[in-house]
Coordinates of C-alpha atoms and ligand atoms in Angstrom, one line a residue:
M65 CA -5.1 13.8 28.8
I66 CA -8.5 13.9 29.4
Y67 CA -10.4 15.8 26.4
T68 CA -14.4 17.2 26.4
I69 CA -16.0 17.1 23.5
G70 CA -18.8 19.6 23.7
G71 CA -20.4 23.7 22.8
I72 CA -23.9 24.1 22.9
K73 CA -25.2 23.4 19.3
G74 CA -26.6 20.4 18.3
G75 CA -25.1 18.0 15.4
S76 CA -21.8 20.3 15.3
G77 CA -19.6 17.1 14.9
K78 CA -19.1 16.3 18.6
T79 CA -19.5 12.8 19.0
T80 CA -18.1 12.4 15.0
I81 CA -15.2 14.1 16.8
A82 CA -14.8 12.2 20.1
V83 CA -15.6 8.9 18.7
S84 CA -13.0 9.4 16.0
L85 CA -10.6 10.6 18.6
T86 CA -10.9 7.7 21.1
V87 CA -10.3 5.9 17.8
L88 CA -7.6 7.2 16.7
L89 CA -5.4 7.2 19.9
A90 CA -6.2 3.7 20.9
N91 CA -4.8 2.6 17.7
K92 CA -1.6 4.4 19.0
G93 CA -1.7 1.7 21.5
R94 CA -2.9 4.3 24.6
K95 CA -5.7 3.3 27.4
V96 CA -8.4 5.2 26.6
L97 CA -12.0 5.1 28.3
L98 CA -14.9 6.9 26.6
V99 CA -17.6 8.5 28.2
D100 CA -20.7 9.3 26.8
A101 CA -22.6 11.8 29.3
D102 CA -24.5 12.8 27.0
K103 CA -28.4 11.3 27.4
Q104 CA -28.5 10.5 23.8
G105 CA -26.7 7.9 24.0
T106 CA -24.9 8.3 19.9
A107 CA -21.0 7.4 21.6
T108 CA -22.3 4.5 23.4
D109 CA -24.5 3.3 19.8
F110 CA -21.3 3.2 17.9
S111 CA -19.9 2.0 20.5
Q112 CA -21.8 -1.4 19.8
W113 CA -21.7 -0.8 16.3
R114 CA -17.9 -1.3 16.6
T115 CA -18.4 -4.6 18.8
E116 CA -20.3 -5.8 15.9
S117 CA -17.7 -5.3 13.2
V118 CA -14.4 -5.9 15.1
G119 CA -15.2 -7.5 17.3
D120 CA -12.8 -5.8 20.5
T121 CA -13.2 -1.8 19.8
G122 CA -9.3 -1.4 21.4
F123 CA -11.3 0.5 24.6
T124 CA -13.3 1.2 27.5
S125 CA -16.9 2.6 27.0
I126 CA -19.2 3.7 29.5
Q127 CA -21.2 6.2 30.5
L128 CA -22.2 9.1 33.5
S129 CA -24.0 11.1 33.5
D130 CA -24.8 14.9 35.9
I131 CA -21.8 15.1 38.6
Q132 CA -21.2 11.2 38.2
V133 CA -19.4 12.7 35.1
R134 CA -16.7 14.8 37.6
N135 CA -16.1 11.3 40.3
E136 CA -16.2 9.0 38.3
V137 CA -13.9 10.3 35.8
Q138 CA -11.5 11.6 39.0
K139 CA -11.6 8.1 40.1
L140 CA -10.8 6.5 36.6
K141 CA -8.6 8.4 35.4
A142 CA -4.8 6.8 37.0
D143 CA -6.3 3.8 35.1
Y144 CA -6.3 5.1 31.9
D145 CA -3.6 6.9 29.2
D146 CA -6.2 9.1 28.2
I147 CA -10.3 10.0 28.4
V148 CA -12.9 10.9 25.7
I149 CA -15.4 12.3 27.5
D150 CA -18.7 12.9 25.1
A151 CA -20.7 15.9 26.5
G152 CA -23.5 16.4 24.5
G153 CA -24.4 20.7 22.9
R154 CA -26.8 21.8 25.9
D155 CA -25.2 23.6 28.7
T156 CA -25.7 20.5 31.4
A157 CA -24.5 20.2 34.9
S158 CA -23.0 16.6 32.4
Q159 CA -20.3 19.6 30.2
R160 CA -19.9 21.3 33.3
A161 CA -18.5 18.2 35.4
A162 CA -16.7 16.6 32.2
L163 CA -15.0 20.6 32.2
V164 CA -14.0 20.6 35.7
V165 CA -12.1 17.9 35.2
S166 CA -10.9 17.8 31.8
D167 CA -7.3 19.3 30.7
V168 CA -8.8 20.0 26.8
F169 CA -11.6 21.0 25.9
L170 CA -12.7 20.9 22.1
A171 CA -15.3 23.2 20.5
P172 CA -16.9 21.8 16.7
F173 CA -18.7 25.0 15.0
A174 CA -20.1 24.1 11.2
P175 CA -19.3 27.2 9.6
K176 CA -22.1 27.7 7.7
S177 CA -24.9 27.5 11.1
F178 CA -22.3 29.6 12.0
D179 CA -24.4 32.1 14.7
I180 CA -22.7 34.3 17.3
W181 CA -25.2 33.6 20.2
T182 CA -23.8 30.1 20.4
L183 CA -20.5 31.1 20.5
E184 CA -21.7 33.6 23.3
Q185 CA -22.9 30.8 24.9
V186 CA -19.3 29.2 24.6
E187 CA -17.4 32.0 26.1
E188 CA -19.7 32.4 29.2
L189 CA -19.6 28.8 30.0
L190 CA -15.9 28.8 29.1
N191 CA -15.5 31.6 31.7
E192 CA -17.2 29.9 34.6
M193 CA -15.4 26.9 34.0
Q194 CA -12.0 28.8 33.7
I195 CA -12.8 30.1 37.2
A196 CA -13.1 26.8 38.1
N197 CA -10.8 24.8 36.3
P198 CA -7.5 27.3 34.9
N199 CA -5.9 25.1 33.0
L200 CA -8.6 24.5 30.5
K201 CA -7.3 24.7 27.0
A202 CA -10.4 25.4 24.7
Y203 CA -10.6 25.0 21.2
A204 CA -12.6 24.8 18.5
I205 CA -12.9 22.9 15.3
L206 CA -14.0 24.3 12.4
N207 CA -16.1 21.4 11.0
K208 CA -18.5 20.5 7.9
V209 CA -17.2 23.2 6.4
D210 CA -18.1 23.6 2.4
N211 CA -15.2 25.6 -0.3
N212 CA -16.3 28.7 0.9
Q213 CA -13.6 30.3 1.9
K214 CA -15.3 33.6 3.1
D215 CA -17.1 31.7 5.4
I216 CA -14.6 29.6 6.7
E217 CA -12.4 33.1 7.3
E218 CA -15.4 34.6 8.6
A219 CA -16.2 31.9 12.0
K220 CA -12.3 32.3 12.2
Q221 CA -12.5 35.9 12.8
Y222 CA -15.8 36.1 15.4
I223 CA -14.8 32.9 17.9
E224 CA -10.9 34.0 17.6
E225 CA -12.7 37.1 18.5
S226 CA -13.7 35.9 21.3
K227 CA -10.8 35.3 22.6
V228 CA -11.4 32.0 25.1
L229 CA -11.3 30.2 22.1
K230 CA -8.2 29.6 19.8
V231 CA -9.0 27.7 16.5
L232 CA -7.7 25.0 15.1
N233 CA -6.0 25.1 12.1
S234 CA -7.0 22.0 9.9
C235 CA -10.5 21.7 9.6
L236 CA -13.0 18.4 8.8
H237 CA -14.4 19.4 5.4
E238 CA -18.0 17.6 4.8
R239 CA -17.9 14.3 3.1
K240 CA -20.4 12.1 3.4
V241 CA -17.6 8.9 4.4
F242 CA -17.7 10.7 7.8
A243 CA -21.0 9.5 8.6
N244 CA -20.7 6.5 7.1
A245 CA -17.7 5.8 8.8
S246 CA -19.5 6.2 12.4
A247 CA -22.4 4.1 11.1
A248 CA -20.1 1.1 10.9
G249 CA -18.2 2.2 14.3
Y250 CA -15.1 3.0 12.7
A251 CA -13.4 6.0 12.3
V252 CA -12.6 7.7 8.9
T253 CA -8.6 6.8 8.7
E254 CA -9.8 2.8 9.0
Y255 CA -12.6 2.7 6.8
T256 CA -12.7 1.7 3.6
P257 CA -13.3 2.4 0.6
R258 CA -10.7 4.6 1.6
N259 CA -11.1 7.9 1.2
Y260 CA -8.3 9.9 1.6
K261 CA -8.9 13.9 2.0
A262 CA -11.3 12.8 4.4
I263 CA -7.9 10.3 5.9
S264 CA -5.8 13.5 5.7
E265 CA -7.5 16.5 7.3
L266 CA -8.3 14.3 10.4
S267 CA -5.1 12.8 11.3
A268 CA -3.7 16.7 10.5
L269 CA -5.9 17.6 13.0
F270 CA -5.4 14.7 15.5
L271 CA -1.6 15.8 14.8
E272 CA -2.6 19.4 15.4
I273 CA -4.6 18.8 19.0
L274 CA -1.8 16.2 20.0
E275 CA 1.4 18.3 19.0
L276 CA -0.4 21.6 21.1
E277 CA -0.9 19.4 24.1
E278 CA 2.7 18.3 24.2
K279 CA 4.3 22.6 24.1
N280 CA 1.1 23.3 26.9
R281 CA 3.6 20.4 28.5
E282 CA 6.4 21.5 28.3
A283 CA 5.5 25.2 29.0
A284 CA 3.7 23.8 32.0
Ligands
ATP1544 N1 -17.4 16.5 8.6 C1 -18.7 15.5 8.5 N2 -18.8 15.3 7.2 C2 -20.3 15.2 7.4 N3 -21.1 14.8 8.3 C3 -20.5 14.6 9.4 C4 -19.0 15.7 9.7 N4 -19.6 15.7 10.7 C5 -20.8 15.3 11.4 N5 -21.4 15.0 10.5 C6 -22.5 14.1 10.1 O1 -23.7 15.4 11.0 C7 -24.8 14.5 12.0 C8 -24.0 14.7 13.7 O2 -22.6 14.7 13.6 P1 -22.9 14.4 15.2 O3 -23.9 13.1 15.9 O4 -21.1 14.0 15.4 O5 -22.8 15.7 16.6 P2 -23.3 15.9 17.4 O6 -22.8 17.7 17.5 O7 -22.7 14.8 18.5 O8 -24.9 16.0 17.9 P3 -26.0 16.4 18.8 O9 -25.7 17.6 18.7 O10 -26.8 15.5 17.8 O11 -24.5 15.1 19.9 C9 -24.6 13.0 11.8 O12 -24.5 12.0 10.9 C10 -22.8 12.9 11.1 O13 -22.2 11.9 10.8
MG1545 MG1 -24.1 13.4 20.2

């Protein structure tokens, strides 16, 4: 399965979700390639921090940009069970190249900073990319949510109205442990001191994604 984590807005949690998904899949025994397609190189930094903290990261990590994202991923996909692409937060050639070869697009949105303009840009991008890649499935993840249920519901409604993105039921609360774990090279599921709320919401999110993908495969 090829996953692209992207969108249009900076700081929504793309890299956090990309590296967490990579680690969770690798810890399930899958052979995973993490592609850093964002010139900021944060996913690559994560791999370096992980090498320092655990030694063998458990996955392979590379950096690609522009059309090479499509070309190299196409060549490499037979060698991996899963490929996770961190596409960064702008409508770049890299993100478009990633979406041509992906099965799943995951777009995190932070409800507090939610703006309709961002959603329109993502909608436009997806409409174009689904012409090139009709099998592309697109999901929105509400990240950095707080306990303001009204903000969450409003963001969900806006996104669902756009029709191109399905909002996942599981969301991630704003919790410092996500930043602490990433900075130490870990997913929160591995990090100590254990934060059971963060572990359970991250596990629920990925279970939901994997189950949806299984259903899509069965339906295909
Ligand atoms: N659920 C969360 N709770 C608290 N902090 C979070 C959460 N998700 C992400 N963060 C933090 O927010 C910051 C931005 O997250 P991240 O780097 O994953 O976003 P990004 O979308 O990849 O940003 P960019 O657009 O710069 O690539 C980081 O410091 C990260 O640790
Ligand atoms: Mg990033």
